[in-house]
Structure formats: structure tokens, C-alpha cells
Coordinates of C-alpha atoms in Angstrom, one line a residue:
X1 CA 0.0 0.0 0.0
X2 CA 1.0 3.6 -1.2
X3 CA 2.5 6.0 2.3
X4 CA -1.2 7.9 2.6
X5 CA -0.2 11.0 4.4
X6 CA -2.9 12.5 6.5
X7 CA -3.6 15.8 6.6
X8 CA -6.2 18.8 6.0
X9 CA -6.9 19.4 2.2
X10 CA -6.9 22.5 1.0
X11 CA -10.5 23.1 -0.6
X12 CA -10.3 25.3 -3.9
X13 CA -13.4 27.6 -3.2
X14 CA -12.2 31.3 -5.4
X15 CA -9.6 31.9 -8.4
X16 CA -9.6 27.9 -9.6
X17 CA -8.8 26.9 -12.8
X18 CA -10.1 23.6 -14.3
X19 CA -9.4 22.6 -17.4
X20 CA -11.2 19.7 -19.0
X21 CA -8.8 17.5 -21.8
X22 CA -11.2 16.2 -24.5
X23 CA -13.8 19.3 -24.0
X24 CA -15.2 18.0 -27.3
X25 CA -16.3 14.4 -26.3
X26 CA -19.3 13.2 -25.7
X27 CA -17.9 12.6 -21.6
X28 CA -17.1 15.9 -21.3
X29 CA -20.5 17.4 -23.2
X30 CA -22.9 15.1 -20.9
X31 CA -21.6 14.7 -18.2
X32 CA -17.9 16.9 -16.8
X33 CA -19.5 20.3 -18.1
X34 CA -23.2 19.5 -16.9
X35 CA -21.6 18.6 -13.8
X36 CA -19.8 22.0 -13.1
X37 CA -22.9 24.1 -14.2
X38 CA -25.0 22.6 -11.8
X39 CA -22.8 22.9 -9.0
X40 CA -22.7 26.7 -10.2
X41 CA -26.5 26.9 -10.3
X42 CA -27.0 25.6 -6.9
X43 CA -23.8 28.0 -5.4
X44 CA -21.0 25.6 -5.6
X45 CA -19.0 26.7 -7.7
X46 CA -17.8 30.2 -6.8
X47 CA -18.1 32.7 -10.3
X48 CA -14.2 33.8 -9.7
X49 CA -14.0 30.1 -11.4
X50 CA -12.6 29.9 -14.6
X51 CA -13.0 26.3 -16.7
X52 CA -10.9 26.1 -19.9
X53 CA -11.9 23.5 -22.6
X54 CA -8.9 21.7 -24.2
X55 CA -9.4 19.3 -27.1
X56 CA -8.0 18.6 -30.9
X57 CA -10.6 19.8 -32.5
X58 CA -10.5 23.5 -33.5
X59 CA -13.8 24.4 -32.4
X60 CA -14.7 28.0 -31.9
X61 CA -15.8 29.0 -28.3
X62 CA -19.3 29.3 -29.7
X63 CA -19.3 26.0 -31.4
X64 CA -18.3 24.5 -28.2
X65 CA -21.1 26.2 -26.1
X66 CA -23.7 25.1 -28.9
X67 CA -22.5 21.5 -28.1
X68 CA -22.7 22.0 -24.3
X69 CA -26.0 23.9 -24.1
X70 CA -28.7 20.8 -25.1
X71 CA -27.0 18.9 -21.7
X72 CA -27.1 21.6 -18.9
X73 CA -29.9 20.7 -16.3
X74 CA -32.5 23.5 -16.4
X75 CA -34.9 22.2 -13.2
X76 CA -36.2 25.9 -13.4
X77 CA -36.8 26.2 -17.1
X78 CA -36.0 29.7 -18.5
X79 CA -35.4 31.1 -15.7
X80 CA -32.0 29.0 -15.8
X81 CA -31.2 30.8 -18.9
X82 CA -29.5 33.6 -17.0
X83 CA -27.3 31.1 -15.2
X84 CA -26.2 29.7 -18.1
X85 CA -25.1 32.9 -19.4
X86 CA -23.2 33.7 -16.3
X87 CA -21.7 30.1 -16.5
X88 CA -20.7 30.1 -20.3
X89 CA -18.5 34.0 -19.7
X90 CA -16.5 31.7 -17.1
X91 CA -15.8 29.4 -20.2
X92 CA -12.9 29.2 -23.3
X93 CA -11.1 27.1 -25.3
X94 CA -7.7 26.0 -26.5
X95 CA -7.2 23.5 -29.4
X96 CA -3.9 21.3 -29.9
X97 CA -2.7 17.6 -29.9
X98 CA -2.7 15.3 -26.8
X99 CA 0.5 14.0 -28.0
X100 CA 2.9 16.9 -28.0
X101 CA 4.3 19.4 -25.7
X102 CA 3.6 22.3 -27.5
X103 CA -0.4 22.2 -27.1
X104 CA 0.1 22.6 -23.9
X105 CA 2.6 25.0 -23.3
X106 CA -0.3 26.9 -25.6
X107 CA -2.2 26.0 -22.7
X108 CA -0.2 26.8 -19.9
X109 CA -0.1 30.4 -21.4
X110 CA -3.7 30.6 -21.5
X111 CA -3.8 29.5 -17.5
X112 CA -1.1 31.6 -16.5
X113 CA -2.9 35.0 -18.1
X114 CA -6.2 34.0 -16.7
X115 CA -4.3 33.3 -13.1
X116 CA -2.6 37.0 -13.3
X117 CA -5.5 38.8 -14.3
X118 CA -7.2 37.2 -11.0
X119 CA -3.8 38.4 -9.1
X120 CA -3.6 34.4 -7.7
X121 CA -0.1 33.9 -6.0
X122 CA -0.6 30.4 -5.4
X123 CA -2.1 28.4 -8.4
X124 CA -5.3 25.6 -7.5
X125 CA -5.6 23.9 -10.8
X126 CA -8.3 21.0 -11.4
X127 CA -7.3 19.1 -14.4
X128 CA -10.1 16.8 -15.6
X129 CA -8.9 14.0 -17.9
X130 CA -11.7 12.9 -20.0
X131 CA -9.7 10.9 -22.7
X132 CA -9.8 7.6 -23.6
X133 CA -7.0 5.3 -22.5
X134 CA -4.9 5.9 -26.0
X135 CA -4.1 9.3 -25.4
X136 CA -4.2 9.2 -21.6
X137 CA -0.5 8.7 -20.6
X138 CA 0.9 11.4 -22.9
X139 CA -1.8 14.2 -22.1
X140 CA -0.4 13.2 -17.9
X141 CA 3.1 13.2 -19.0
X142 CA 2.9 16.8 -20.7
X143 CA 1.1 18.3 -18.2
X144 CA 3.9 16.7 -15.6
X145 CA 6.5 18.5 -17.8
X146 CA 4.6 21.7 -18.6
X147 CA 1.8 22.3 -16.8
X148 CA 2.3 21.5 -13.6
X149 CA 3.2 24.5 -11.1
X150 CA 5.4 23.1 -8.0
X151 CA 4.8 26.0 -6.2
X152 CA 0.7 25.2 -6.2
X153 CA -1.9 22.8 -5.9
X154 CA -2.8 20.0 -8.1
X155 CA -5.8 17.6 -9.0
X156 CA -5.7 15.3 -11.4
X157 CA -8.9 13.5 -12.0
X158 CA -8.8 10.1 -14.3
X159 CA -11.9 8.4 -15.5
X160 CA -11.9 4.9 -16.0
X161 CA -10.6 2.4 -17.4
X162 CA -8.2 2.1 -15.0
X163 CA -6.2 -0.9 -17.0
X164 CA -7.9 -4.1 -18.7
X165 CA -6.5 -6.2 -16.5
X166 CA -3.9 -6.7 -13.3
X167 CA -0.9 -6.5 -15.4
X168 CA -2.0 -3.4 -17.4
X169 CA -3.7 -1.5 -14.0
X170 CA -0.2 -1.9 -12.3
X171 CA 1.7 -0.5 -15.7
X172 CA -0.7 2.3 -15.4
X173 CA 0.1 2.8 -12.2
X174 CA 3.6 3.0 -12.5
X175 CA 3.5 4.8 -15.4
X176 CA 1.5 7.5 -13.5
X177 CA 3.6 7.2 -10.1
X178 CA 6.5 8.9 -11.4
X179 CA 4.4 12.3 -12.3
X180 CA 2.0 12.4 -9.7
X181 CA 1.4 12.0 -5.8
X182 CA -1.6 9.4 -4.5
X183 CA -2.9 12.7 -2.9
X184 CA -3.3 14.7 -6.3
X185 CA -4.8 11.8 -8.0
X186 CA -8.4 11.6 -8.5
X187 CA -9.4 8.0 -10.3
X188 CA -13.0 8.3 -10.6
X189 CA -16.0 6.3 -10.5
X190 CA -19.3 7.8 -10.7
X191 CA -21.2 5.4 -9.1
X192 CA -20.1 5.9 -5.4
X193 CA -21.6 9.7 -6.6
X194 CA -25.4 8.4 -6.6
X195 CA -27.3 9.1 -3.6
X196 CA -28.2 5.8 -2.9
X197 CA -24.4 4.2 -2.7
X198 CA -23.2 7.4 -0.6
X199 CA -26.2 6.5 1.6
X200 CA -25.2 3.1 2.6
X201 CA -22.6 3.8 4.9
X202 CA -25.6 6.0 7.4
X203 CA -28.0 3.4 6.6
X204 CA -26.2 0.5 8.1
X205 CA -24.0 2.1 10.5
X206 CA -26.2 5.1 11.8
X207 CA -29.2 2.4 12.3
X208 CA -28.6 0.1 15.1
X209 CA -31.8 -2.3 14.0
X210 CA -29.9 -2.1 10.4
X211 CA -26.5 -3.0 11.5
X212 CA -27.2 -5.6 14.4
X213 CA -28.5 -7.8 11.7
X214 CA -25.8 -6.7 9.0
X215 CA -24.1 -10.2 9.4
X216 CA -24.2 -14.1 8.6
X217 CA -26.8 -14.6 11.4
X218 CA -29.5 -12.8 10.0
X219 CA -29.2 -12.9 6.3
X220 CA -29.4 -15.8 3.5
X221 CA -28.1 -14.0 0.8
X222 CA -27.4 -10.7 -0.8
X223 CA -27.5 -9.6 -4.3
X224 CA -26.5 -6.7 -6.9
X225 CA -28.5 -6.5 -9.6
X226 CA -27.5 -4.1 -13.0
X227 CA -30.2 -4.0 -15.6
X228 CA -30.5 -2.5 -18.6
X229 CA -33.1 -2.6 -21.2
X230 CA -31.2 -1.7 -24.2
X231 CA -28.0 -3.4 -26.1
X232 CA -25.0 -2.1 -28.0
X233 CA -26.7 -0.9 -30.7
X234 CA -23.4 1.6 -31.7
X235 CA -20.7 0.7 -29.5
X236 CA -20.5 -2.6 -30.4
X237 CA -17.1 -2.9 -31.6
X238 CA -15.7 -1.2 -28.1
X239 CA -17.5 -3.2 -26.3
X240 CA -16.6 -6.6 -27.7
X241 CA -13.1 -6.2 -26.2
X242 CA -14.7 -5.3 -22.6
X243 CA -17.3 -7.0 -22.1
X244 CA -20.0 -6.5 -19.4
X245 CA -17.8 -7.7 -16.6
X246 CA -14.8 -4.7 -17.3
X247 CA -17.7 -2.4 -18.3
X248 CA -19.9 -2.3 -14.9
X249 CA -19.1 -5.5 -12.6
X250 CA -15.1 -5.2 -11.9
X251 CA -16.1 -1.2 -11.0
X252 CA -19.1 -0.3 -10.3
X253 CA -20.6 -3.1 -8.6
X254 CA -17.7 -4.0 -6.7
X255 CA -17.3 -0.3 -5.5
X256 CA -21.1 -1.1 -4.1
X257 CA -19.7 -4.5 -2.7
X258 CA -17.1 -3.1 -0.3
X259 CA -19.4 -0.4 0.8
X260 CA -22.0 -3.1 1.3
X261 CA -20.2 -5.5 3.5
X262 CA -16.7 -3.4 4.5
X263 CA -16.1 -2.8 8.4
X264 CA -16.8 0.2 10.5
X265 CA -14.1 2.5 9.6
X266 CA -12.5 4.6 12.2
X267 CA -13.9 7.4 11.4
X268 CA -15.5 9.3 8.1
X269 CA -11.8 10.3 7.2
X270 CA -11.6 9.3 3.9
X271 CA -8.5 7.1 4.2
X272 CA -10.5 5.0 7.1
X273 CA -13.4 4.7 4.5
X274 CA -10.7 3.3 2.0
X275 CA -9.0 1.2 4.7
X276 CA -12.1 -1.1 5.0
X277 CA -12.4 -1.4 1.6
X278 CA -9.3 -2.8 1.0
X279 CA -9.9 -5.3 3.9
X280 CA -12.8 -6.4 3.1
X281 CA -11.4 -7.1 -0.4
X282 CA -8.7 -8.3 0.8
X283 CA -11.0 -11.6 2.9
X284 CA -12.7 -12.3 -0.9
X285 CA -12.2 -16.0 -2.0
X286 CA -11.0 -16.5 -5.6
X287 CA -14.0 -16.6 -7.8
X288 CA -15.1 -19.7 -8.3
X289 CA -14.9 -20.6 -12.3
X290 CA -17.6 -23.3 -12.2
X291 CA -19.9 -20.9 -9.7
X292 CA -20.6 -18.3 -13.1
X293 CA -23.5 -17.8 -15.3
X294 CA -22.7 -16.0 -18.4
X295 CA -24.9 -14.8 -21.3
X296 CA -25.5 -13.7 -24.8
X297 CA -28.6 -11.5 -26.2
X298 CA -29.9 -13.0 -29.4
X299 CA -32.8 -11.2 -31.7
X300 CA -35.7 -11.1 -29.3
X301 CA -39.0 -13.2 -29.8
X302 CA -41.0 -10.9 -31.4
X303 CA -37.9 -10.1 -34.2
X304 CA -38.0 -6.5 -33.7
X305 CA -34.5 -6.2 -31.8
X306 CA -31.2 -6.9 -33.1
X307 CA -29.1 -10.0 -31.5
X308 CA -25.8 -9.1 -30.3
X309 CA -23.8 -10.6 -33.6
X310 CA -25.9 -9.0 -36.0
X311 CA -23.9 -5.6 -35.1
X312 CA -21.2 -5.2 -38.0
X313 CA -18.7 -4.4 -35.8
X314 CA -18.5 -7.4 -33.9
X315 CA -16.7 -9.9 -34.6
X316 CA -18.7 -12.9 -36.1
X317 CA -18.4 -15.5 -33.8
X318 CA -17.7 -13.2 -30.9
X319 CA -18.4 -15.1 -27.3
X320 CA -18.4 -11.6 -25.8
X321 CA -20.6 -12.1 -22.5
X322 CA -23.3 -9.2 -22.4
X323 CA -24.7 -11.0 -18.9
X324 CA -23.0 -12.4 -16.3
X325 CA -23.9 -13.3 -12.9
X326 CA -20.7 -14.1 -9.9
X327 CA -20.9 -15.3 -6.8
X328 CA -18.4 -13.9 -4.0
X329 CA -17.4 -15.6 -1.0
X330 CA -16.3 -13.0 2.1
X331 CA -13.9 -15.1 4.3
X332 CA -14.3 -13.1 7.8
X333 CA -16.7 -13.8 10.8
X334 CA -18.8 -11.6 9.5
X335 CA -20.1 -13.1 6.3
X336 CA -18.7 -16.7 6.4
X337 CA -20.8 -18.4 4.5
X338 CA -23.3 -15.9 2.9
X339 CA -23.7 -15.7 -0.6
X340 CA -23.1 -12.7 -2.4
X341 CA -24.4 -12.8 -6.0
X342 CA -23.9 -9.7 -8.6
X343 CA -25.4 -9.6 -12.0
X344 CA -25.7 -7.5 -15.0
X345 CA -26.8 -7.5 -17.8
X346 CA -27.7 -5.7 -21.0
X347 CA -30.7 -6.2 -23.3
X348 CA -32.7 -7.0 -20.6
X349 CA -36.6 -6.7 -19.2
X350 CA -36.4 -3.6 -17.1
X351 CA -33.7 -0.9 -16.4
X352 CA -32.6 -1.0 -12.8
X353 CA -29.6 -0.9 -10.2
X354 CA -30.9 -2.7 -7.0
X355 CA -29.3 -4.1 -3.8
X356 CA -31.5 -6.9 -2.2
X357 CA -30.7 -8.2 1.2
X358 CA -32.6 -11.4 2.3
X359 CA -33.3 -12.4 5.5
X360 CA -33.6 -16.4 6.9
X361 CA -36.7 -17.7 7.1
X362 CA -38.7 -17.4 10.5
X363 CA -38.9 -20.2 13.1
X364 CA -40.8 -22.9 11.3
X365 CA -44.4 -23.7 12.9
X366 CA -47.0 -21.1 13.6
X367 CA -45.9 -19.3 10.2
X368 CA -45.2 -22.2 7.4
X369 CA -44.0 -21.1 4.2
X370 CA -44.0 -16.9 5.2
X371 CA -42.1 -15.1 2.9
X372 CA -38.8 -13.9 3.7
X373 CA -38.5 -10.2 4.8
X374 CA -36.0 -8.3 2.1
X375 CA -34.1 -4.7 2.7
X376 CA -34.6 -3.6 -0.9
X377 CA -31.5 -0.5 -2.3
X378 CA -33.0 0.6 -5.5
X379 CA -29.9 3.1 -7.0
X380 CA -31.6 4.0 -10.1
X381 CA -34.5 4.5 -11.5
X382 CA -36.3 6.6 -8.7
X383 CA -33.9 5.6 -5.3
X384 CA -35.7 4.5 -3.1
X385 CA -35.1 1.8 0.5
X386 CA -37.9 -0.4 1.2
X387 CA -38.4 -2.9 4.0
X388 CA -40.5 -5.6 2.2
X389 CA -42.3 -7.8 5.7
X390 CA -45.1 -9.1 6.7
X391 CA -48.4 -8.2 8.2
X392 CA -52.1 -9.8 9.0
X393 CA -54.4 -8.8 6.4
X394 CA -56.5 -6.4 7.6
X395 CA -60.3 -7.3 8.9
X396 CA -61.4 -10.9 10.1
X397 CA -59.2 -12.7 8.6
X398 CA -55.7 -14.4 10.4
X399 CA -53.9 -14.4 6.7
X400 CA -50.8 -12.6 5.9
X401 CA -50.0 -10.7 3.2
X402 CA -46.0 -8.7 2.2
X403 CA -46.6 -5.0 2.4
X404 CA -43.3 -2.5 3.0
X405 CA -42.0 0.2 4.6
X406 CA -41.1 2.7 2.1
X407 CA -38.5 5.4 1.7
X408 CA -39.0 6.7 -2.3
X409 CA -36.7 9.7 -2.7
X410 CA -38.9 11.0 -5.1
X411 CA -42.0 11.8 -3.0
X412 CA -40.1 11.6 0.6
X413 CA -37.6 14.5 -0.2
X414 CA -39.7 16.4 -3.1
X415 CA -38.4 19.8 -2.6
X416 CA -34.7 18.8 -2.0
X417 CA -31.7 19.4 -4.3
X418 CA -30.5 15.4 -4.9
X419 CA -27.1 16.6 -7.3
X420 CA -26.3 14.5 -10.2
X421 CA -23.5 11.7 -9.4
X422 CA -20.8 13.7 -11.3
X423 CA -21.8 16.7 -9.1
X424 CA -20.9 15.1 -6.3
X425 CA -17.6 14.2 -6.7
X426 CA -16.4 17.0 -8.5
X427 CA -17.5 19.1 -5.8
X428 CA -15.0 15.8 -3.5
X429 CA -12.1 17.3 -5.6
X430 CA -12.9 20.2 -5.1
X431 CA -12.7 19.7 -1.3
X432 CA -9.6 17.2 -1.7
X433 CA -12.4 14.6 -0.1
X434 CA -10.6 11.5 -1.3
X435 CA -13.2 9.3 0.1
X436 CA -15.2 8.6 -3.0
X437 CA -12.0 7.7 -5.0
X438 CA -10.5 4.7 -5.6
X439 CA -7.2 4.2 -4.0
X440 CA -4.6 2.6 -5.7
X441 CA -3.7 -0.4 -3.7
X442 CA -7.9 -0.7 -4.1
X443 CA -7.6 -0.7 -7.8
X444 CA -4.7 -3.3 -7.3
X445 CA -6.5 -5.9 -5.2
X446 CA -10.1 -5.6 -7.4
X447 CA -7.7 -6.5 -10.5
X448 CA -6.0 -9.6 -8.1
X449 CA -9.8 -10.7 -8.1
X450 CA -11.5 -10.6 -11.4
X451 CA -7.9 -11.0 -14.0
X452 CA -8.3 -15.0 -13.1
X453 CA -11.7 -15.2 -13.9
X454 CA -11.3 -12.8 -17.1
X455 CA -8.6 -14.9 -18.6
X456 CA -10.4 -18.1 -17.7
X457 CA -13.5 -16.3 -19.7
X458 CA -11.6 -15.4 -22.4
X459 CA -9.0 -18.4 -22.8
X460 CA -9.4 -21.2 -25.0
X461 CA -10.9 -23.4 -22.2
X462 CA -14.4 -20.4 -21.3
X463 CA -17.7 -21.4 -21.5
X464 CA -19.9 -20.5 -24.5
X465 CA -22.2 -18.1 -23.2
X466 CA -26.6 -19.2 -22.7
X467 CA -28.3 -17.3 -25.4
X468 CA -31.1 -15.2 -24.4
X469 CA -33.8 -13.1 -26.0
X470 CA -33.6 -9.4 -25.7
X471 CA -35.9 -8.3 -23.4
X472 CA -35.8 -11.5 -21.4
X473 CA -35.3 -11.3 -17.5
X474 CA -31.7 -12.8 -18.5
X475 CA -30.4 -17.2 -19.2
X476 CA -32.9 -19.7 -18.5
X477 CA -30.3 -20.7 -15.9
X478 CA -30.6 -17.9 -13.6
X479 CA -33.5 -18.9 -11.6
X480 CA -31.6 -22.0 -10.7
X481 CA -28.7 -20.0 -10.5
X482 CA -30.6 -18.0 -7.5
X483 CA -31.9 -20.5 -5.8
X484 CA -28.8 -22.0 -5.5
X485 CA -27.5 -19.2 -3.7
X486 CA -30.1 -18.9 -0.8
X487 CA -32.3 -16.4 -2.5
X488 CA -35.9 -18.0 -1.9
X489 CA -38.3 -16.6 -4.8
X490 CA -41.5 -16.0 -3.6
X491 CA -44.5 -16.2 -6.2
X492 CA -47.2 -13.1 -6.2
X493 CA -49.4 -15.5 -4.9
X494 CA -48.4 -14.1 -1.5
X495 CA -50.5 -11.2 -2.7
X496 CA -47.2 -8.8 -2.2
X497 CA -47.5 -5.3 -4.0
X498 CA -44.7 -2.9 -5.3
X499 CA -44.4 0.1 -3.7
X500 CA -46.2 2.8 -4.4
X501 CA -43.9 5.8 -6.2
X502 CA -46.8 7.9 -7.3
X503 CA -50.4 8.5 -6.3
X504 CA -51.5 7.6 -10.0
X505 CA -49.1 4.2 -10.0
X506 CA -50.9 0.9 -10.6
X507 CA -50.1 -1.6 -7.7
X508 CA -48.7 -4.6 -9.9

């Protein structure tokens, strides 16, 4: 593990430049530039600001503001419009290659002007890397050589990927070692941004009823669920060479994972938080090869959608896996024996990003076959924590139904700002909060865990994936899949109804 020096960040509030590399990209037009207007619209982000846009493409200012515009969240309709005015004057543009020094020297004059005008003596520069992996290493090593300013602060934030595998994340790493401290590096993943996933932490640990059952005593099984309803209609090509286990499981779900079953840390510091997420990464079992389920989406029944290999730009007889569902096995007191399921999928029924926790059964004898009670995370659409338990029905009758106790965001907190996931951890670097970062001795031990499984995948000796339809609920084999892991599927027969999101919703 890297030394992780302790200490009081400085938080660039006034007179901070942030330049964002690839300002042209679709990254940096949905989501890094949205991003920073709305933490200006809501009082984040002081005016004194100034965000430079640097990219190949010699765009004009205007050209690049036309691109932006369409993407800036407007919650009070026109009455935004002078905002984004205001934003857009603390906006430019410089235009040169990622490749070669002189671009950004062209830069570095641009910043420097900017900084004297605003009469800064010591520089607080946000450098936003929204690049793809090809150009990444130059664009760090020119800014190392050029840009950087000894006598100020730093922040370097990286979007993933963060490698393809072990031995690629750790050539990254020491490629990146040499020009930058852990401490000014920023590796970013937006998911532990949405409300939901910051949320875990106070919901198990600032609820005693939560956390005294947070363990292998009271819970059968536990799963991450990633669905989405729509395939790769147009990145088809990138994606055959990732793969849904690179593109959301070995990141985003796992992120969830530690947050989910990780220690208390010491304290909220962010290098505790990261501590126990290391540890608990640390106590994961090898993945078990012959515990997988992985899947291909073929044309669905009805003909209308497109199976995975009728894109052009995969290859023909690709075995790409566009589902796959893992089992993990935690090796500590607390989750001996509990198993931990993630999935995802794409081309799928539904979209959604769910945590379900399952309790055991109750005492066998007064109540026989009772469903089980379930702690329900839903991340996206609409976050929302419900308690699914159960209850007499009401009137004469002794019968049970499942009902829940419901916490949906959207009618619980209407009047409340919820940012945007990006929002929230740009507003982290701005604070030097490192806790929603990954770490790199993190980054090292997630790679350690899923580079066996990956190469067993992808070697001469992996599975064929199950074909399913798009649109299906995923492989015929999941349900068996499931139930082989503990998670009991109760039919509707128990007369259980969704919760209720808004008055007009349909109880299904």
C-alpha cells in the first residue's frame, strides 16, 4: 500500500482553474460540463472560477457552447437561462494535440494570463482527464512536464478504465507514479456519486436495528442486480473487447460491494473509509470458475430487436458475454458463508440498479411457508429503500400478506436538491475529499480478483455463453442460479405489492 499522508486538504473555493482534456467528447458534453454548471446553479462553484476546454478539434468558443447547451440541467426552465449565461462567460477554449508538448505549453499560457488577471499567487488547478486510455499517458506526462506548477496545488482527475487487467492497471500505475502523488490523483467512479451508494454507509452504521443484523446470522443471501433494457446498438465494436464484466461489474458493482459488506471505519476520514475497503477485499475467496452464469442476447421473440452478432462491428463468432452473474465468498466472521451474488446484464426486461438483502426464514411452525423479509436499495431509476415484511391482512381474517416500509426519494424528499453523481464528486475534488475515489492499492486488489476469472473467460478453455432473447429477464439458468445461492423466490401468490412511487401508480 501507497504512504497515505494525513492531513487537512486545501479546498479550492475562489480563483480555480479547471481545465477539462477532450472538452469535445461526448464525456465531457454530458456529463464533466453539466456537472460544473449545476454545482454553479445551486452556489457551488464560486463565479471567480474559470473552466478552460482543451481538445484537438479546432472548435470556436461558440461551437463549443452550442454543443454544451442541449446537456445543462434547467430544473427551473428559463429562468436557468441567466445562469447559463453567467456560466458560459467563465468558459474558453484552447485546441492542440494530446501528443505533444507544444499544445500545452499553448495551454499553460492561456492559464497563467487567466491566473494573473485574478492576481492568484498560489495556483489551485483542477485538471479533468476525459480521454480515452490511448491518449491518456501522454496528455499526464505533458502536463507533468509543462503544466504542472510546484509552487501550487494540483488535481488530477482520471476516468476509468483504470487498466484491462492486473498487469496493465499496475503499468498504469507505475506509469503514472512517477508524475503524480496518490494525494493529487483523483481515479473516478461515478457510481459511489449516486445518492443511494453514498447512503449506505448511514444506513447501516447510523441504524442500530440495520447493523445488528448486517451479518451471517441474520441474512441468507445478498444480491447486486445491473439491468438495462437496451444493447449495444453503436458501441458494439468497443465493447466486444470489454465485455460486461470490465464495463460495470469489476467497477461499479464491486465499489457497491465493499461499501456493502466493509467494516466500520474509524472514522469518516476518507483514508479510514478506504481502509475497510481494501480489507474487506482483501477476505474475498477466488471466484469460483464453475460458480458463473454467463450470457449472450440473441434477436428477441418478437424479431423487432437486433441479437448481439448481427452488429457489424463485432466480430462474427464473438463469445463476448453481455450478462453475467458471480458469486463472491467474504472469508471473515462476518459473512462466512453468505452468498453474495452480482449480476448484470444488457438487453434485458427492465432498467434498474438494486441491492437486495434477504433475511432467513422465521422459526418454522406457527408461520409455514411466510415469505422472507428483504431490505430492498433501488440506486436507479427513482432511489428508493424499502423494507419488504409481513403483516395480518387487515379485517377478520388471520392471513398474511407482504406489504413494505417505504422510503422513495422522489415523493419523501420532493423539494430537495438530490445533485447529479458527477456533481458530487467534483464538488470531493474540489474539497480534496478522497473518500469517494479509488485508492490505488484498491484498484490493485479488485484486478487480483477478477484477472483469473477474465482470462479463464476469455481463454481457449471459457464457457460459451446461454443465449437469451432481448428483453428477457436474462439465461434460462438464472432462476436455478438463484436458488442456488439462498435467494428464496416468492411467487405473487403471497398477494405482495410494489411500492407505491406515485399516487396515479398501478399496484402490480
Amino acid at each position: 500500500m501507497s504512504d497515505h499522508i494525513v492531513q487537512m486538504p486545501v479546498a479550492f473555493e475562489k480563483n480555480t482553474i479547471i481545465v477539462v482534456f477532450g472538452a469535445s467528447g461526448d464525456l465531457a458534453k454530458k456529463k464533466t460540463f453539466p456537472a460544473l454548471f449545476g454545482l454553479f446553479r445551486q452556489g457551488y462553484l464560486d463565479p471567480s472560477t474559470k473552466i478552460i476546454g482543451y481538445a484537438r478539434s479546432d472548435l470556436s468558443l461558440e461551437d463549443l457552447h452550442s454543443r454544451i447547451n442541449p446537456h445543462l440541467g434547467k430544473p427551473n426552465g428559463s429562468a436557468d437561462d441567466a445562469k447559463v449565461a453567467q456560466f458560459f462567460k467563465m468558459v474558453s477554449y484552447v485546441h492542440g494535440p494530446y501528443d505533444a508538448p507544444e499544445g500545452v505549453a499553448k495551454l499553460k499560457s492561456h492559464i497563467e494570463d487567466l491566473e494573473s488577471q485574478m492576481g492568484v499567487q498560489k495556483s489551485h488547478r483542477l485538471l479533468y482527464l476525459a480521454l480515452p486510455p490511448s491518449v491518456f499517458l501522454s496528455v499526464a506526462t505533458n502536463i507533468k512536464k509543462v503544466l504542472y506548477d510546484p509552487q501550487g496545488i494540483t488535481r488530477v482527475v482520471v476516468e476509468k478504465p483504470f487498466g484491462h487487467d492486473l498487469k496493465s492497471a499496475r503499468a498504469l500505475q507505475n506509469d503514472l507514479a512517477p508524475l503524480f502523488r496518490e494525494e493529487e490523483l483523483f481515479r473516478i467512479d461515478h457510481y459511489l456519486g449516486k445518492e443511494l451508494v453514498k447512503n449506505l454507509l448511514v444506513l447501516r452504521f447510523g441504524n442500530q436495528f440495520l447493523n445488528a443484523s448486517w451479518n451471517k446470522d441474520n441474512l441468507q443471501s445478498i444480491q447486486i442486480s445491473f439491468k438495462e433494457p437496451f444493447g449495444t446498438e453503436g458501441r458494439g465494436g468497443y465493447f466486444d473487447s470489454i465485455g460486461i464484466i470490465r464495463d460495470v461489474m469489476q467497477n461499479h458493482l464491486l465499489q457497491i460491494l465493499t461499501l456493502l459488506t466493509m467494516e466500520r471505519p474509524a472514522s469518516f476520514d476518507p483514508e479510514s473509509i478506504r481502509d475497510e475497503k481494501v480489507k474487506v477485499l482483501k477476505s474475498m475467496a477466488p471466484i469460483d470458475h464453475n460458480d458463473i452464469l454467463v450470457g449472450q442476447y440473441t434477436k428477441s421473440e418478437d424479431g423487432s430487436k437486433p441479437a448481439y452478432l448481427d452488429d457489424e462491428t463485432v466480430t462474427p463468432d464473438s463469445k463476448c458475454m453481455t450478462f453475467a452473474a458471480l458469486s463472491f465468498k467474504i472469508q471473515n466472521e462476518r459473512w462466512e458463508g453468505v452468498p453474495i451474488m452480482m449480476r448484470a446484464g444488457k438487453a434485458l426486461n427492465e432498467g434498474k440498479v438494486e441491492i437486495r438483502l434477504q433475511y432467513k426464514a422465521v422459526a418454522s411452525g406457527v408461520f409455514n411457508n411466510i415469505p422472507n423479509n428483504e431490505l430492498v436499495i433501488r440506486v436507479q431509476p427513482d432511489p428508493a429503500v424499502y423494507m419488504k415484511f409481513n403483516a395480518k391482512t387487515p379485517g377478520l381474517s388471520n392471513a398474511t400478506q407482504v406489504t413494505d416500509l417505504d422510503l422513495t426519494y422522489s415523493s419523501r424528499y420532493k423539494d430537495f436538491w438530490i445533485p447529479e453523481a458527477y456533481e458530487v464528486l467534483i464538488r470531493d475534488v474540489l474539497l480534496g475529499n478522497h473518500s469517494n475515489f479509488v485508492r490505488d492499492d484498491e484498484l490493485d486488489v479488485s484486478w487480483k480478483l477478477f484477472t483469473p476469472l477474465l482470462e479463464y473467460l476469455e481463454g481457449p478453455d471459457g464457457p460459451t455463453p446461454e443465449l437469451y432473447p432481448y428483453g428477457a429477464r436474462g439465461p434460462d439458468g438464472l432462476i436455478d442460479y438463484l436458488t442456488k445461492h439462498n435467494y428464496v423466490l416468492h411467487s405473487m401468490g403471497n398477494s405482495y405489492t410494489w411500492p407505491i412511487t406515485k399516487p396515479e401508480d398501478e399496484k402490480n
